[in-house]
Tab-separated table of C-alpha atoms in Angstrom:
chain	number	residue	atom	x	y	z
A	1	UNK	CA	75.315	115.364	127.979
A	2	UNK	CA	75.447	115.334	124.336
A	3	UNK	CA	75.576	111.703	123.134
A	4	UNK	CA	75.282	110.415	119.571
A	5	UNK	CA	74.156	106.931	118.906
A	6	UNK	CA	74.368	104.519	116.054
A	7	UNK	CA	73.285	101.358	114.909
A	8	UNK	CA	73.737	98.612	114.154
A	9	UNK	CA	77.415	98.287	115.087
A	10	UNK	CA	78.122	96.276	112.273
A	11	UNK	CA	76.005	95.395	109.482
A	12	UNK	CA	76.939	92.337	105.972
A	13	UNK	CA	75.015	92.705	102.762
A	14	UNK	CA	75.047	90.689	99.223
A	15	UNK	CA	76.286	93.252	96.987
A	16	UNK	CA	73.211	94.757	94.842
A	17	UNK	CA	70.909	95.302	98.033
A	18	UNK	CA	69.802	97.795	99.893
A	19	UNK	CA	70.476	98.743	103.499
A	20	UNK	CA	69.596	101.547	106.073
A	21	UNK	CA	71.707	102.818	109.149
A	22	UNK	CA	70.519	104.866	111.821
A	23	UNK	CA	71.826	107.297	114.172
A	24	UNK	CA	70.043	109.082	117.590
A	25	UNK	CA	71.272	112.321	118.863
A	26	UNK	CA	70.783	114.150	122.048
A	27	UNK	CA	72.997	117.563	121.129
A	28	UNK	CA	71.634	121.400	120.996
A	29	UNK	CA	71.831	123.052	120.520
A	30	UNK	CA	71.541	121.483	117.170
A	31	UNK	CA	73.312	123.200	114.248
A	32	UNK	CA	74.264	120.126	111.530
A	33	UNK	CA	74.055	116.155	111.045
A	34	UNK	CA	76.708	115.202	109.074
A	35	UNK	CA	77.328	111.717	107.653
A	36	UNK	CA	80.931	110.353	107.041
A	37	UNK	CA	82.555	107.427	105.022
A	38	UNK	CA	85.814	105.933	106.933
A	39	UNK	CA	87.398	103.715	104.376
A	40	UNK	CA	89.566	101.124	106.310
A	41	UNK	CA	93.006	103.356	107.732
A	42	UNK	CA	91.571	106.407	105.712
A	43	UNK	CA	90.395	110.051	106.836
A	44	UNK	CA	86.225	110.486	106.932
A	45	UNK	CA	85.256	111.506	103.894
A	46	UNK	CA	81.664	113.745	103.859
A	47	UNK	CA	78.776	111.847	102.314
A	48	UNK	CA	75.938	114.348	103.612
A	49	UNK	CA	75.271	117.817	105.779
A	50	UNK	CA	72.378	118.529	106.535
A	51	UNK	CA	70.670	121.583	108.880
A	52	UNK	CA	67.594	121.947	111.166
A	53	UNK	CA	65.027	122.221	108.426
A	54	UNK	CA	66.364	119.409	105.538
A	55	UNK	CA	64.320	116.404	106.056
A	56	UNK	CA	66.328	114.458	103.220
A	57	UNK	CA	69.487	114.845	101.090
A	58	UNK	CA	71.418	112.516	98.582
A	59	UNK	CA	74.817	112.129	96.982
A	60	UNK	CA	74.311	109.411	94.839
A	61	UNK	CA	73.288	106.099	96.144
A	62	UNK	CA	73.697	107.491	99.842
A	63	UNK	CA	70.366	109.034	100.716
A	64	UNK	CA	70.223	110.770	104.625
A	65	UNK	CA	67.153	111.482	106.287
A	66	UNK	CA	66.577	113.941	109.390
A	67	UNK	CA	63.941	114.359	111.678
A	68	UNK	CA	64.895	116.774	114.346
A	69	UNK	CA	61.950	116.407	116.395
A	70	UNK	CA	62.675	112.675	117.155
A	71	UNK	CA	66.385	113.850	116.646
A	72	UNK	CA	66.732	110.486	114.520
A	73	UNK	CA	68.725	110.387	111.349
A	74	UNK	CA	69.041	107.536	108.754
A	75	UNK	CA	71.320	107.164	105.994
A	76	UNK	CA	70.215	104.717	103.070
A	77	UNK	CA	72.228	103.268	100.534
A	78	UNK	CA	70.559	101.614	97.579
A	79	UNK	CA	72.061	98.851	95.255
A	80	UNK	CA	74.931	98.014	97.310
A	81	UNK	CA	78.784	98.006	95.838
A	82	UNK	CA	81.542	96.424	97.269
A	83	UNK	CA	83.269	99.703	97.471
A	84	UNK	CA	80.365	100.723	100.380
A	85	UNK	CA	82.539	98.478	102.940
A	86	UNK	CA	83.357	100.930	105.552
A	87	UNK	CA	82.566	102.128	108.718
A	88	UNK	CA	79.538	104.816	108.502
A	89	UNK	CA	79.818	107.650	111.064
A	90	UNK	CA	77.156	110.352	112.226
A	91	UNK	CA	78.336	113.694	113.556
A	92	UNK	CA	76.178	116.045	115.043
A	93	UNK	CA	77.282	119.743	115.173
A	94	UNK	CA	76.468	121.889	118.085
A	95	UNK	CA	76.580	125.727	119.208
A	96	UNK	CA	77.270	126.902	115.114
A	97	UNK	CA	79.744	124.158	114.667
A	98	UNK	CA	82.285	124.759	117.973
A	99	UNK	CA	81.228	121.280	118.877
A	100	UNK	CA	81.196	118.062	117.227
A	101	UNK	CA	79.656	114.865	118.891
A	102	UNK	CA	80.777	111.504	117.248
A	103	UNK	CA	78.754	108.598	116.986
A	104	UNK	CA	80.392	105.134	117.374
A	105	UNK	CA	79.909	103.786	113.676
A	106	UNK	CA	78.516	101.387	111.828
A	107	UNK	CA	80.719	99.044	110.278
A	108	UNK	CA	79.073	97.944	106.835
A	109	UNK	CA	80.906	95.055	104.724
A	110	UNK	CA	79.168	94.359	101.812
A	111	UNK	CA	79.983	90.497	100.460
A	112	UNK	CA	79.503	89.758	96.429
B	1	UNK	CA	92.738	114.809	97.649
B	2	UNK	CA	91.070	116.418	100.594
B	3	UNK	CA	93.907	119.603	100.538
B	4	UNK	CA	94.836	118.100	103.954
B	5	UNK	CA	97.974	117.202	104.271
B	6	UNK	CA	99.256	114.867	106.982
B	7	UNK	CA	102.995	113.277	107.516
B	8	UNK	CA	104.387	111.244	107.398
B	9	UNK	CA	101.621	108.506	106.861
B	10	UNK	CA	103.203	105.623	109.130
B	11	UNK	CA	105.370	105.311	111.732
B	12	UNK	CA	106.732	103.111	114.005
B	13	UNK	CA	108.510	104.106	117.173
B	14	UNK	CA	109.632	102.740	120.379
B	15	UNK	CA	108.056	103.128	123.977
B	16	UNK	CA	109.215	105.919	125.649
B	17	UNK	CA	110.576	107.663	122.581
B	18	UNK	CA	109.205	111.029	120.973
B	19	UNK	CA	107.286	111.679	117.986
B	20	UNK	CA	105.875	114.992	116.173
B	21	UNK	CA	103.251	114.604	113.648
B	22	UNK	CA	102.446	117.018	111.157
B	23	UNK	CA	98.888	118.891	109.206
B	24	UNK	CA	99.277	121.386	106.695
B	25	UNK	CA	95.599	122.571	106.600
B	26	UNK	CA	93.248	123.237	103.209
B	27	UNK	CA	94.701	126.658	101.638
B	28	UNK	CA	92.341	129.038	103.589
B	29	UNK	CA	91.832	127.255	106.684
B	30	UNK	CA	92.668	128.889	109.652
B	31	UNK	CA	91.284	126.033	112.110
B	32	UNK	CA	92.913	122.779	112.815
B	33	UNK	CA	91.810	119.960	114.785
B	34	UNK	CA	93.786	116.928	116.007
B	35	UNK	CA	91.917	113.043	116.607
B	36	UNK	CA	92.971	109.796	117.388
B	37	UNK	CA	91.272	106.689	117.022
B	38	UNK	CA	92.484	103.707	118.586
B	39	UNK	CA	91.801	100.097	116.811
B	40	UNK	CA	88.356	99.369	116.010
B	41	UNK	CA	87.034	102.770	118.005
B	42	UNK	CA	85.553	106.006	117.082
B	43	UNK	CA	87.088	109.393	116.688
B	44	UNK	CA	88.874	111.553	119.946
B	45	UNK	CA	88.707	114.949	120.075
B	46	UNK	CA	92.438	116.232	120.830
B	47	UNK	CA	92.321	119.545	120.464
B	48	UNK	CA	91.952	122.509	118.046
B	49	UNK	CA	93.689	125.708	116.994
B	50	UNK	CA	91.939	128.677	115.397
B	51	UNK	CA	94.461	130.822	113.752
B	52	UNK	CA	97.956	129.967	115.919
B	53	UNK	CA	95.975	129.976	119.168
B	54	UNK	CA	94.266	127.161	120.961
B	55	UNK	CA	90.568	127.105	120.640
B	56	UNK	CA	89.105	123.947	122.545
B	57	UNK	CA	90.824	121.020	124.231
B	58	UNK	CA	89.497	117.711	124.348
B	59	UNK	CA	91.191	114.039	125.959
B	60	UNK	CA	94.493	115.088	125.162
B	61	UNK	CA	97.188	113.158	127.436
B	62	UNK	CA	99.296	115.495	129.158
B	63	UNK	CA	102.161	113.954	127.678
B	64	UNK	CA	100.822	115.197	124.273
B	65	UNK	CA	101.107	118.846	122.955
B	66	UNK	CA	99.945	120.759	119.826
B	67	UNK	CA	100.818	123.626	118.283
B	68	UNK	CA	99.748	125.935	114.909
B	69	UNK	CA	102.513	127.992	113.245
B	70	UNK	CA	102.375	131.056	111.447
B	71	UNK	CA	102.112	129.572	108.280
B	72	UNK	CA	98.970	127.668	109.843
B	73	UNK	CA	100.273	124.053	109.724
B	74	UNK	CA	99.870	122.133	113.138
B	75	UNK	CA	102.418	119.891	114.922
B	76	UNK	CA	101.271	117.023	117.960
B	77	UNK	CA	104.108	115.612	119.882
B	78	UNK	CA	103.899	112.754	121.345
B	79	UNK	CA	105.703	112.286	124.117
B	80	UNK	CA	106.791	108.696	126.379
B	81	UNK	CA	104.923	106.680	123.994
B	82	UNK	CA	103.283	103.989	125.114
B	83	UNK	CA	101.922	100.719	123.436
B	84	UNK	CA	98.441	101.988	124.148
B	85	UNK	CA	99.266	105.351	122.307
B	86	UNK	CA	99.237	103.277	118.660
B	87	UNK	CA	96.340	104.674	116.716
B	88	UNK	CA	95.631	106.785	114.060
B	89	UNK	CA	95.673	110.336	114.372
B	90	UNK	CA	93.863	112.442	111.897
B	91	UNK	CA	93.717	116.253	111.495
B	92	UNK	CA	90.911	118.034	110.211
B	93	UNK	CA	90.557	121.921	109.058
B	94	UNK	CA	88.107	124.486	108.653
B	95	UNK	CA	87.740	127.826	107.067
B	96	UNK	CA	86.553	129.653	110.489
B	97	UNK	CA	86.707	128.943	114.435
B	98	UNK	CA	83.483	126.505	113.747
B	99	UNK	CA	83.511	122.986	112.103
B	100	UNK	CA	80.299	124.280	110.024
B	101	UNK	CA	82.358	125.063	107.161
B	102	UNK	CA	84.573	123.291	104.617
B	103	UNK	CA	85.527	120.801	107.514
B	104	UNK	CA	87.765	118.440	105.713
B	105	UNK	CA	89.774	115.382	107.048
B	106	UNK	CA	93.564	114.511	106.040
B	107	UNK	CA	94.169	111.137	105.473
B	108	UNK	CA	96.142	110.490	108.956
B	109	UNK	CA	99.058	109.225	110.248
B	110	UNK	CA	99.394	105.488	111.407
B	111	UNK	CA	101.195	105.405	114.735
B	112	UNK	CA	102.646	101.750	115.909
B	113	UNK	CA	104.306	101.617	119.328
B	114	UNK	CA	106.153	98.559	119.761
């Protein structure tokens, strides 16, 4: 069964620092990790894709990692904003994107 | 502006009553897919239409239907609400039958059952 795992559920940070969230799959087969940003009541918003053979990509302060033969993913954000307070959510793609597996979240408030 | 276009943004209806929400895909887009998430929980998988037919079918209630028009916006009806159907339902689109390309979320509809 294709599960995706996250963690922590939830997460608080001083604003300026630095945090990491992770996310296990089990999916194949494996076509894309994605990363999403889920303001509060607001549609996901793409951070990150990444395929089979990118080990790391960035948009800014985010900064996701793959490793597809542990099938672990992390997604770090440096120098915290207030603005990062959100829930974090990792979506692994499956058979050339006709199936998307949802992790649970990570729910990230960042306090000043 | 993700180009997805989702009405109306809230509201509020009664148990037992009907209600249609609405996703005008990303020009382009032929795919739409349909999600709810309930307070404080991940992301559903409805169900998904690939250019006006349906392409994959997730939890969807039986009480709830979909359907894609030829001008490629989607309708959900929601039918004998109950007070655990309040969520949000989002729609997402894509250029081709997959989610690998230009998969873009609207910015959902707030549903409150009272």
């Amino acid at each position: 069964k294709n599960q995706v795992e996250q963690s922590p559920q939830s997460l608080i940070i001083l604003e300026g620092k630095n945090c990491t969230l992770q996310c296990n799959y089990t999916v194949s087969p494996f076509s894309n990790l994605r990363w999403y940003k889920q303001d509060t009541g607001r549609g996901p918003v793409s951070l990150t894709i990444m395929t089979f053979s990118e080990n790391t990509k960035s948009n800014g302060r985010y900064t996701a990692t793959l490793d597809a033969d542990t099938k672990q993913s992390s997604l770090h954000i440096t120098a915290s904003q207030l603005s990062d307070s959100a829930s974090y959510i990792c979506v692994v793609s499956a058979d050339a994107g006709n199936m998307l597996t949802f992790g649970g979240g990570t729910r990230l408030m960042v306090k000043p | 502006d993700s180009g997805v276009t989702q009405t109306p943004k809230h509201l509020i209806t009664a148990t037992g009553q009907r209600v249609t929400l609405r996703c005008s895909p990303r020009s382009g887009d032929l795919s739409v897919y349909w999600y709810q998430q309930s307070l404080d929980q991940g992301l559903q998988f409805l169900i998904q239409y690939y250019n006006g037919e349906e392409r994959a079918k997730g939890n969807i209630l039986e009480r709830f239907s979909a359907q894609q028009f030829p001008d490629l916006h989607s309708e959900l009806n929601l039918s004998s609400l109950e007070l655990g159907d309040s969520a949000l339902y989002f729609c997402a689109s894509s250029v081709g039958p997959g989610s690998d390309y230009g998969y873009t979320f609207g910015s959902g509809t707030r549903l409150t059952v009272v």
